[in-house]
PDB file of C-alpha atoms in Angstrom:
ATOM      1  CA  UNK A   1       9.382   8.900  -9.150  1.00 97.00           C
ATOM      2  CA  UNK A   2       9.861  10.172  -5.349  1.00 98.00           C
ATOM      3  CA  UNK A   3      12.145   7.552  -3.573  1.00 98.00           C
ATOM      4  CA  UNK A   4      11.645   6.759   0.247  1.00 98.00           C
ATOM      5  CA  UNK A   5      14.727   5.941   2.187  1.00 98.00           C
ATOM      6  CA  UNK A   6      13.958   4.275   5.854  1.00 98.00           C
ATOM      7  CA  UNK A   7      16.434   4.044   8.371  1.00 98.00           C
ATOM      8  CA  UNK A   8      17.964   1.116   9.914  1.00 98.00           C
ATOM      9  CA  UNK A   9      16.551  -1.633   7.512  1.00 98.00           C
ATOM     10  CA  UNK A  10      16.173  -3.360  10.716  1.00 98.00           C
ATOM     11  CA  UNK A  11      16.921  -2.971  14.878  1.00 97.00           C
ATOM     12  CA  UNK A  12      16.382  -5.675  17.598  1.00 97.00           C
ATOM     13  CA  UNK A  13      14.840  -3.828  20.687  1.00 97.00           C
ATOM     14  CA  UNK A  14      13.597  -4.777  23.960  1.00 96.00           C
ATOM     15  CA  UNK A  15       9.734  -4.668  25.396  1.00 96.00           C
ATOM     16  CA  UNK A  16       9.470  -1.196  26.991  1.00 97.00           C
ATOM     17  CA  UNK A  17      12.294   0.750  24.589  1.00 97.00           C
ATOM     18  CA  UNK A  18      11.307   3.715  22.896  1.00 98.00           C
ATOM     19  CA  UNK A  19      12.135   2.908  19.481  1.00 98.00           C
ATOM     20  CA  UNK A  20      12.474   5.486  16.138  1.00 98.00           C
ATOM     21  CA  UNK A  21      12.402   4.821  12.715  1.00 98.00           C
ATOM     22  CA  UNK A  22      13.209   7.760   9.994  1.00 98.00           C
ATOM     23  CA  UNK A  23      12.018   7.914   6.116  1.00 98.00           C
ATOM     24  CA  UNK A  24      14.003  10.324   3.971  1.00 98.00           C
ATOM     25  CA  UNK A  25      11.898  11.529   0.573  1.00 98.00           C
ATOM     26  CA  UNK A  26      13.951  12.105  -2.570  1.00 98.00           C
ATOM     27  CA  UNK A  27      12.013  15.243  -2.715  1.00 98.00           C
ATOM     28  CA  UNK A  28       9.840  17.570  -0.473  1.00 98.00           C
ATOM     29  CA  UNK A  29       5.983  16.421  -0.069  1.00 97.00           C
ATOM     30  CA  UNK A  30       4.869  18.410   2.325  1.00 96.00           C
ATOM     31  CA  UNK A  31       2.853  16.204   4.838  1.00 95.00           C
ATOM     32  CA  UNK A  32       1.795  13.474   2.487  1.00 96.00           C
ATOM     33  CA  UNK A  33       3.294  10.558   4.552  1.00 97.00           C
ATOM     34  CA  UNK A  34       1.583   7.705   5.358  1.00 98.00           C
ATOM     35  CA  UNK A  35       3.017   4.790   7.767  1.00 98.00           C
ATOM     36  CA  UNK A  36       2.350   1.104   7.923  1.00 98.00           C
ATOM     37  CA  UNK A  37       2.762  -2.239  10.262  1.00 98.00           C
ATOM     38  CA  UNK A  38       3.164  -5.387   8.112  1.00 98.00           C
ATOM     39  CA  UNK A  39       3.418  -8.638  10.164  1.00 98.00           C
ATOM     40  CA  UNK A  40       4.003 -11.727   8.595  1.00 96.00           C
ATOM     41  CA  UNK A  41       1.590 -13.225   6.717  1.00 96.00           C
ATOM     42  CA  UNK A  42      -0.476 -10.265   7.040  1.00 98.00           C
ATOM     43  CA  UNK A  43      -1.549  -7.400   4.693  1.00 98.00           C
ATOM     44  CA  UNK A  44      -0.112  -3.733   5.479  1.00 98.00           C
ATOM     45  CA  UNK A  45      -1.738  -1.845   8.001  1.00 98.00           C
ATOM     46  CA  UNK A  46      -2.542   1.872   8.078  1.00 98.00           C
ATOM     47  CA  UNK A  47      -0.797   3.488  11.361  1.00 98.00           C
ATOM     48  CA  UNK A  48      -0.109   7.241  10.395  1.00 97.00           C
ATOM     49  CA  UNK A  49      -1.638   9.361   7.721  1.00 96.00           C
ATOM     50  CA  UNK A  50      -0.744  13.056   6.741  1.00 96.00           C
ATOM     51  CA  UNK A  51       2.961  12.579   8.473  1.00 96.00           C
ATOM     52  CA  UNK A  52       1.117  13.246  11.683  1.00 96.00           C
ATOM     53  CA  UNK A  53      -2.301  11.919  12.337  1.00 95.00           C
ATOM     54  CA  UNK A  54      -2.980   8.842  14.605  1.00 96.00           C
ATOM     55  CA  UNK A  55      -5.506   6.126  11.920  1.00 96.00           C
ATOM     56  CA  UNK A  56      -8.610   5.399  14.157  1.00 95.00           C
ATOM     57  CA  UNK A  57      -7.785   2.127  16.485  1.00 97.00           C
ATOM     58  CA  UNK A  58      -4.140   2.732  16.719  1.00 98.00           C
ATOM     59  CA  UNK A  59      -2.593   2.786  20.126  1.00 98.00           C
ATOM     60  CA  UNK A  60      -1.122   6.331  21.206  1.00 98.00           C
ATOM     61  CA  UNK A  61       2.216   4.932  21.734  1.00 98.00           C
ATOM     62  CA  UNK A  62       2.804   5.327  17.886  1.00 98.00           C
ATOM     63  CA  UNK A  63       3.510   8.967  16.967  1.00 98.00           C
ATOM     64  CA  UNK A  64       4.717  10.315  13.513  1.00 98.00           C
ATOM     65  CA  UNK A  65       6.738  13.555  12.868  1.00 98.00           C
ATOM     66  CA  UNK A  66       8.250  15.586  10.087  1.00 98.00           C
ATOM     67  CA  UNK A  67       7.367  17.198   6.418  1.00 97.00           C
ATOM     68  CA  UNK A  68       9.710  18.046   3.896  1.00 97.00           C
ATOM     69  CA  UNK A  69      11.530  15.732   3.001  1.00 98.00           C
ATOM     70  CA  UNK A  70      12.310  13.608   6.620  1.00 98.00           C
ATOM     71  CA  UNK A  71       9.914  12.149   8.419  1.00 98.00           C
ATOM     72  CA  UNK A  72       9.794   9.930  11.956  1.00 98.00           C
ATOM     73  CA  UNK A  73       7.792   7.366  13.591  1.00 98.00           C
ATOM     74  CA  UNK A  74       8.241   6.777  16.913  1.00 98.00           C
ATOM     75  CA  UNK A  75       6.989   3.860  19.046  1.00 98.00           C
ATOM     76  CA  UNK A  76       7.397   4.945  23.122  1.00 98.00           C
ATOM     77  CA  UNK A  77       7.030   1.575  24.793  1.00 97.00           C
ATOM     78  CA  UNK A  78       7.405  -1.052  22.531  1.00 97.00           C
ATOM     79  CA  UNK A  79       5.105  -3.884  23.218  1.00 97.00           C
ATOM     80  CA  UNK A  80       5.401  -7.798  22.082  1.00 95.00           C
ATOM     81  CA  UNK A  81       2.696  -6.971  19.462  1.00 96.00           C
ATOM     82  CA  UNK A  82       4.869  -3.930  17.776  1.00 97.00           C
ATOM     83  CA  UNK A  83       7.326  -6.439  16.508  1.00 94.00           C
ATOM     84  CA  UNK A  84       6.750  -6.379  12.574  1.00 98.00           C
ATOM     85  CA  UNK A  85       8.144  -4.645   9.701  1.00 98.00           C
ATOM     86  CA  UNK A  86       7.138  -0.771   9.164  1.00 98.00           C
ATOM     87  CA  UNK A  87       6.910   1.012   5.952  1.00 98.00           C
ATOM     88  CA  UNK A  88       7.060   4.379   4.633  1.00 98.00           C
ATOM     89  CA  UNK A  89       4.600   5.786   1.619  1.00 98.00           C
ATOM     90  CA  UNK A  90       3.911   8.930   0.066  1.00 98.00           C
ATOM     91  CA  UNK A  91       0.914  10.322  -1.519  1.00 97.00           C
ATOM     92  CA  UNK A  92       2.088  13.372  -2.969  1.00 96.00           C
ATOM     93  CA  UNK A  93       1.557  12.495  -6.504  1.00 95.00           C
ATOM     94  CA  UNK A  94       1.616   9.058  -8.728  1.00 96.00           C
ATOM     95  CA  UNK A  95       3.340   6.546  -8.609  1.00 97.00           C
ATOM     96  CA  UNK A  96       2.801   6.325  -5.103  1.00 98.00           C
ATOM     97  CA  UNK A  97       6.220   4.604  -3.541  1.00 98.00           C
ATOM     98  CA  UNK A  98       6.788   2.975  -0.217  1.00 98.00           C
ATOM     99  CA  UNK A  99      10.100   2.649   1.153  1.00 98.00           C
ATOM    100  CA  UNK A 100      11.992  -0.616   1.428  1.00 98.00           C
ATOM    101  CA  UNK A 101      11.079  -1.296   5.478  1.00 98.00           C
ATOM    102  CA  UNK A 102      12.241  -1.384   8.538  1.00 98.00           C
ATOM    103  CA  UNK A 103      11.825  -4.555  10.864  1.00 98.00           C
ATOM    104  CA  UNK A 104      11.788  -4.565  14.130  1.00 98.00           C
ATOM    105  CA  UNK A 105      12.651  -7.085  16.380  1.00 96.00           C
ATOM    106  CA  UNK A 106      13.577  -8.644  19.774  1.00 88.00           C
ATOM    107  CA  UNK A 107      16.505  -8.550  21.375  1.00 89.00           C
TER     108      UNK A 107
ATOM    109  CA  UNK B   1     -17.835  -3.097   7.774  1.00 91.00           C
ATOM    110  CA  UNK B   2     -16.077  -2.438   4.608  1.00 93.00           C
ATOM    111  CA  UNK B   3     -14.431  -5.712   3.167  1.00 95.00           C
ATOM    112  CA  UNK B   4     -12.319  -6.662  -0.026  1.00 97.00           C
ATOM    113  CA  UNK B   5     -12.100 -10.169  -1.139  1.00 97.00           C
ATOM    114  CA  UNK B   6      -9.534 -11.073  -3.734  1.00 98.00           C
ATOM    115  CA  UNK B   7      -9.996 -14.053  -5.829  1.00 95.00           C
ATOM    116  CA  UNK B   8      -7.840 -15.330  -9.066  1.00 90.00           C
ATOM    117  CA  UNK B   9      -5.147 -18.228  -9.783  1.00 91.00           C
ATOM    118  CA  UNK B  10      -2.013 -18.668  -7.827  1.00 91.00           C
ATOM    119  CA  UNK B  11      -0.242 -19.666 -10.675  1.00 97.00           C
ATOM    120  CA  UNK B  12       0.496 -18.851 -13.863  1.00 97.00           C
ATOM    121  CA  UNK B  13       2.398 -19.742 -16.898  1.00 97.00           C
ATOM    122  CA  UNK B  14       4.993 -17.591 -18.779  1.00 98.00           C
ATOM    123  CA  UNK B  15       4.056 -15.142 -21.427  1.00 97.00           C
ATOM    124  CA  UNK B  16       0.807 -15.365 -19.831  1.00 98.00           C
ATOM    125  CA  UNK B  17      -2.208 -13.378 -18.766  1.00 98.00           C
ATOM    126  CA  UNK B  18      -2.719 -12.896 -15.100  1.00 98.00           C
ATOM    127  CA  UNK B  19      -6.233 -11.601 -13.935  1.00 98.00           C
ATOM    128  CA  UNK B  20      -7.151 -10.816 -10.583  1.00 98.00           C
ATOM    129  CA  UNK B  21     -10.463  -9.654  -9.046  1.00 98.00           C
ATOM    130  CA  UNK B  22     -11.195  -7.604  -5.708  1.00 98.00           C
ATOM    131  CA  UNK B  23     -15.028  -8.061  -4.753  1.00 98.00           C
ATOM    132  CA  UNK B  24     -16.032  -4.716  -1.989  1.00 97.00           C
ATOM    133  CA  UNK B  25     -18.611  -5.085   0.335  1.00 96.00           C
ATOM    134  CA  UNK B  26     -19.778  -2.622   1.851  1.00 95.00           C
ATOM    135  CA  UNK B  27     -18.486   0.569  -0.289  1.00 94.00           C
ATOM    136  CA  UNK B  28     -19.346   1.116  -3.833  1.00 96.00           C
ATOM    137  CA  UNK B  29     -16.466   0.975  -6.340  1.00 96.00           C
ATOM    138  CA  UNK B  30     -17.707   4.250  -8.270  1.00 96.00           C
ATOM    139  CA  UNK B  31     -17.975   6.215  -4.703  1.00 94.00           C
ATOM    140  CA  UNK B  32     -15.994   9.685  -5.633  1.00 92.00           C
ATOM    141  CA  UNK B  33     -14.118   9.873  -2.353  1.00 92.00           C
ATOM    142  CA  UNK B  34     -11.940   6.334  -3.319  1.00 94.00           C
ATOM    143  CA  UNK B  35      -9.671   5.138  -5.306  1.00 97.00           C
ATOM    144  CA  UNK B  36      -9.074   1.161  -5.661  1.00 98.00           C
ATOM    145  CA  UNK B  37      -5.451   0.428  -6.420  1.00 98.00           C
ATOM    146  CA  UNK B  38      -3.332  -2.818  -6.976  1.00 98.00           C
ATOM    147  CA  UNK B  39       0.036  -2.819  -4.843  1.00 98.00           C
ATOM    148  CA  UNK B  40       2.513  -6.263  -5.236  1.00 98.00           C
ATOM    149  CA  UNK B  41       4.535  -7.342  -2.882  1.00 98.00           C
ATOM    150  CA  UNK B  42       8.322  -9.296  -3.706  1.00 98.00           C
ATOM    151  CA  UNK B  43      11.132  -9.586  -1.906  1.00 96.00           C
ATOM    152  CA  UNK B  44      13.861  -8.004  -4.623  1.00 95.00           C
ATOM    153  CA  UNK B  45      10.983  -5.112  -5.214  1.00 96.00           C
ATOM    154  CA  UNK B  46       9.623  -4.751  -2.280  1.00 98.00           C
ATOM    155  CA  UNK B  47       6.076  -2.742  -1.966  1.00 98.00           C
ATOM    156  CA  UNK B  48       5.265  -1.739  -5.562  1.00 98.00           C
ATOM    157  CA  UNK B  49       2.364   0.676  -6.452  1.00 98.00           C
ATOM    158  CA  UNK B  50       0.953  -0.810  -9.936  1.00 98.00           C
ATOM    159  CA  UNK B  51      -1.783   1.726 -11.045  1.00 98.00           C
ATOM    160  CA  UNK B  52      -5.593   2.522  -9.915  1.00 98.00           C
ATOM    161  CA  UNK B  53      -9.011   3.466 -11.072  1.00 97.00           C
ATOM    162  CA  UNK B  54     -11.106   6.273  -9.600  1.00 96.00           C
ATOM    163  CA  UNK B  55     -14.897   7.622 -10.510  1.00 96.00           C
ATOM    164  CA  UNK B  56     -14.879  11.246 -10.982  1.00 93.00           C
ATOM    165  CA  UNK B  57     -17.682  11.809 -13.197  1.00 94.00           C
ATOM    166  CA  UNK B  58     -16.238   9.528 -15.666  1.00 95.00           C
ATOM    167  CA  UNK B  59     -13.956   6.386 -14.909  1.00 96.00           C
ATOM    168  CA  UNK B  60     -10.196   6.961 -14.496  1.00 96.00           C
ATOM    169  CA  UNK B  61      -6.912   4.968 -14.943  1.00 97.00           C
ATOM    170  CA  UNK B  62      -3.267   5.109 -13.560  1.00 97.00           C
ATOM    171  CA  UNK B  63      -0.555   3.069 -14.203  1.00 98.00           C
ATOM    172  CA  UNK B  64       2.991   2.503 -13.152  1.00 97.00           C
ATOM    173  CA  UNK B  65       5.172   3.294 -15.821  1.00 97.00           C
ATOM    174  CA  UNK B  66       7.157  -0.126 -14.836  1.00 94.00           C
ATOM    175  CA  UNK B  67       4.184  -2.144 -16.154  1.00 95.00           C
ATOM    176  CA  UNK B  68       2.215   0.358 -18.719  1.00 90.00           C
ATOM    177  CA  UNK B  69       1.558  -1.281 -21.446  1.00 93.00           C
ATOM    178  CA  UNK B  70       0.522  -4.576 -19.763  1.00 97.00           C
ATOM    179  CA  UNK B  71      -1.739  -3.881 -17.001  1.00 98.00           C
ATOM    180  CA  UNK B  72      -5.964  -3.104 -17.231  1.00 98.00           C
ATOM    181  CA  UNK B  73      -7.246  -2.209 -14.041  1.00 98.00           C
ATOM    182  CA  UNK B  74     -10.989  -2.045 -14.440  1.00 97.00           C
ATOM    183  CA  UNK B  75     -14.329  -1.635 -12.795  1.00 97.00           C
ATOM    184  CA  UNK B  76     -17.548  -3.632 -12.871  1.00 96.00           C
ATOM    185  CA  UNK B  77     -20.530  -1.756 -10.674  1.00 96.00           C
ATOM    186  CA  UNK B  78     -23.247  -4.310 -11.306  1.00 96.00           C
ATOM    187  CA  UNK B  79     -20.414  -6.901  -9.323  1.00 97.00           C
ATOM    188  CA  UNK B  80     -19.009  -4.079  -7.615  1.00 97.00           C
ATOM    189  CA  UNK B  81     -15.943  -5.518  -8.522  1.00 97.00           C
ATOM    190  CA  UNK B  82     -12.285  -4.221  -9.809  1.00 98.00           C
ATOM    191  CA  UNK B  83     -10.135  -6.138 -11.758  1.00 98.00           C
ATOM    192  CA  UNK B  84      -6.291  -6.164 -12.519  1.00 98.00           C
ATOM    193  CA  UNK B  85      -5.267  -8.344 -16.198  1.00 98.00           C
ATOM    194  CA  UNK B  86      -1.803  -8.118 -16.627  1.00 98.00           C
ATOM    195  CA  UNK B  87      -0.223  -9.763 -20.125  1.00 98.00           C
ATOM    196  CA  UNK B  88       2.885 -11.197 -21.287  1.00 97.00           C
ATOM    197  CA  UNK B  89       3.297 -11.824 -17.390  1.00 98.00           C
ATOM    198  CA  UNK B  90       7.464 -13.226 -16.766  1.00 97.00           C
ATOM    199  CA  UNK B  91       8.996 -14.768 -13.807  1.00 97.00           C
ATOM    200  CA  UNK B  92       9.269 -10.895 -12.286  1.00 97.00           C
ATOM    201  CA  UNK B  93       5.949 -10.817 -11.610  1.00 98.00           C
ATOM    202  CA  UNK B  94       5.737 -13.511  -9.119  1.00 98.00           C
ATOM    203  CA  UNK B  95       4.600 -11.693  -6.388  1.00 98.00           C
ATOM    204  CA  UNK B  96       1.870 -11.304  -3.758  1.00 98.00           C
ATOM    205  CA  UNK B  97      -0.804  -8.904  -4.997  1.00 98.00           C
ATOM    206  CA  UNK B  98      -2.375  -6.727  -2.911  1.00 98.00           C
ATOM    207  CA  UNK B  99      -6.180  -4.845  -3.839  1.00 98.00           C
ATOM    208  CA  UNK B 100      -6.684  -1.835  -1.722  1.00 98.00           C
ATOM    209  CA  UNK B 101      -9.042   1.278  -1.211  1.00 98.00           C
ATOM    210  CA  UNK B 102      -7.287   4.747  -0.993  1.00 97.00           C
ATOM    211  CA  UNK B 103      -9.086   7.389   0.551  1.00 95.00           C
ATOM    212  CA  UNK B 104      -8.347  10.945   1.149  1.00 90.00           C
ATOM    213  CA  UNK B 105      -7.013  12.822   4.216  1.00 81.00           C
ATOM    214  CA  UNK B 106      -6.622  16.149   5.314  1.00 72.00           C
ATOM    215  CA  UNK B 107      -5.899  17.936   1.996  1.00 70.00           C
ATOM    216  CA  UNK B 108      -4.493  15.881  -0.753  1.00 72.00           C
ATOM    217  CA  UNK B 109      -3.162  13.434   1.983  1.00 87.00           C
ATOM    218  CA  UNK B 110      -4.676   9.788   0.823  1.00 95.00           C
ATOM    219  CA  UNK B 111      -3.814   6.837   2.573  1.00 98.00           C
ATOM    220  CA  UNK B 112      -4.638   2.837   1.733  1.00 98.00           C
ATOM    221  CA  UNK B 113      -7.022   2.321   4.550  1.00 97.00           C
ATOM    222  CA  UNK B 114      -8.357  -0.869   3.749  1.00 97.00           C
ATOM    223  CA  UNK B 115      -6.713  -3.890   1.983  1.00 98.00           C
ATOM    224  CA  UNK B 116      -7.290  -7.400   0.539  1.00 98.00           C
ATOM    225  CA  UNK B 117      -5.726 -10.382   2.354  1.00 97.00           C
ATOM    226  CA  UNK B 118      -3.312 -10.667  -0.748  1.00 98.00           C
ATOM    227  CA  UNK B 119      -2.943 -13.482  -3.443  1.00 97.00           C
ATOM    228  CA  UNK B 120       0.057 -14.979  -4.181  1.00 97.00           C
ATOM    229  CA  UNK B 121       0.731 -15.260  -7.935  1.00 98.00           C
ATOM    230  CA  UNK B 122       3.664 -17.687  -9.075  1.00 98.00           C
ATOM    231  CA  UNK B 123       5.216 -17.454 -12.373  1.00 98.00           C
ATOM    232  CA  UNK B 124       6.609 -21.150 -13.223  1.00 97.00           C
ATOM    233  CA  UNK B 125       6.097 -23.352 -16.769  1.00 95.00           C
TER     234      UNK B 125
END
């Protein structure tokens, strides 16, 4: 199975910081990197597909970068509703995996 | 508007068989461009991919090797309905489960677009 490592498992941050959050794959997929927002009590939601590509609805402040095997998302100016956990998942082949999160915070 | 509503008990005794069911509105389950897949949620497991079925031109399963063995995820079109039964269920498999459609991307990039609000299975005697 691929394993995602994200990186911090968390960061406290302030309304208006640019904030970046990294995934490291076990192995080289390509593109196939997908990220989510999970708030609490809540059910993940799609941000980035394809490593790069903004999901329809999603605010241009969220950007995603990479292929290979590390991949970034970027928030520029983080916003009160940004505060949530984000996750990592590839689609490269079965089982899909997700990495273990990132949560974001205020400071 | 494409919805999923998840229905099944919240609780469930050891040794056990847990069954869940994800209703879709407005999608059909046998469309060739998804694939309906059961994630779980814990905190010492985190986001855990369980397995999937898919129509292309015949009905098709994955599973998780971590629960192989003891998970059916199946397909009903006349209820347009899929289904997770998993047996011998232990105190591991407490969990929030998650039904959700994966669709495909640019290439072989899928992505789970759409989810269920998630149902929180306990495993307690």
């Amino acid at each position: 199975d691929i394993q995602l490592t994200q990186s911090p498992p968390s960061l406290s941050a302030s309304l208006g910081d640019r904030v970046t959050i990294s995934c490291r794959t076990s192995q080289s997929i390509r593109n196939y990197l997908n990220w989510y927002q999970q708030k609490a009590g809540e059910a993940p939601k799609l941000l980035i597909y394809a490593a790069t590509t903004l999901q329809g609805g999603v605010p241009p402040r969220f950007s995603g970068a990479g292929s290979g095997t590390e991949f970034t998302l970027t928030i520029s100016s983080l916003q009160p509703e940004d505060f949530a956990t984000y996750y990592c998942q590839h689609s490269y082949d079965v089982p899909r995996t997700f990495g273990q999160g990132t949560r974001v915070d205020i400071k | 508007q494409v919805q999923i509503q998840q229905s099944g008990p919240e609780l469930v005794k050891p040794s056990q068989t847990l069954s869940l069911a994800c209703d879709i509105s407005g999608d059909i389950v046998s469309d060739i461009s998804s694939a309906w897949t059961w994630i779980r949620q814990s905190p010492s497991r985190g986001l855990e991919w369980l397995g999937r079925t898919f129509y292309r031109s015949k009905w098709h399963h994955e599973y998780a090797a971590s629960v192989e063995g003891r998970l059916i995820i199946d397909s009903d079109t006349s209820k347009n309905r899929v289904s997770l039964q998993m047996t011998s269920v232990t105190l591991e498999d407490t969990a929030i489960y998650y039904c959700a459609r994966e669709r495909p991307g640019r290439g072989l990039s899928w992505y789970f677009d759409l989810w269920g609000r998630g149902t929180l299975v306990t495993v307690s005697s």
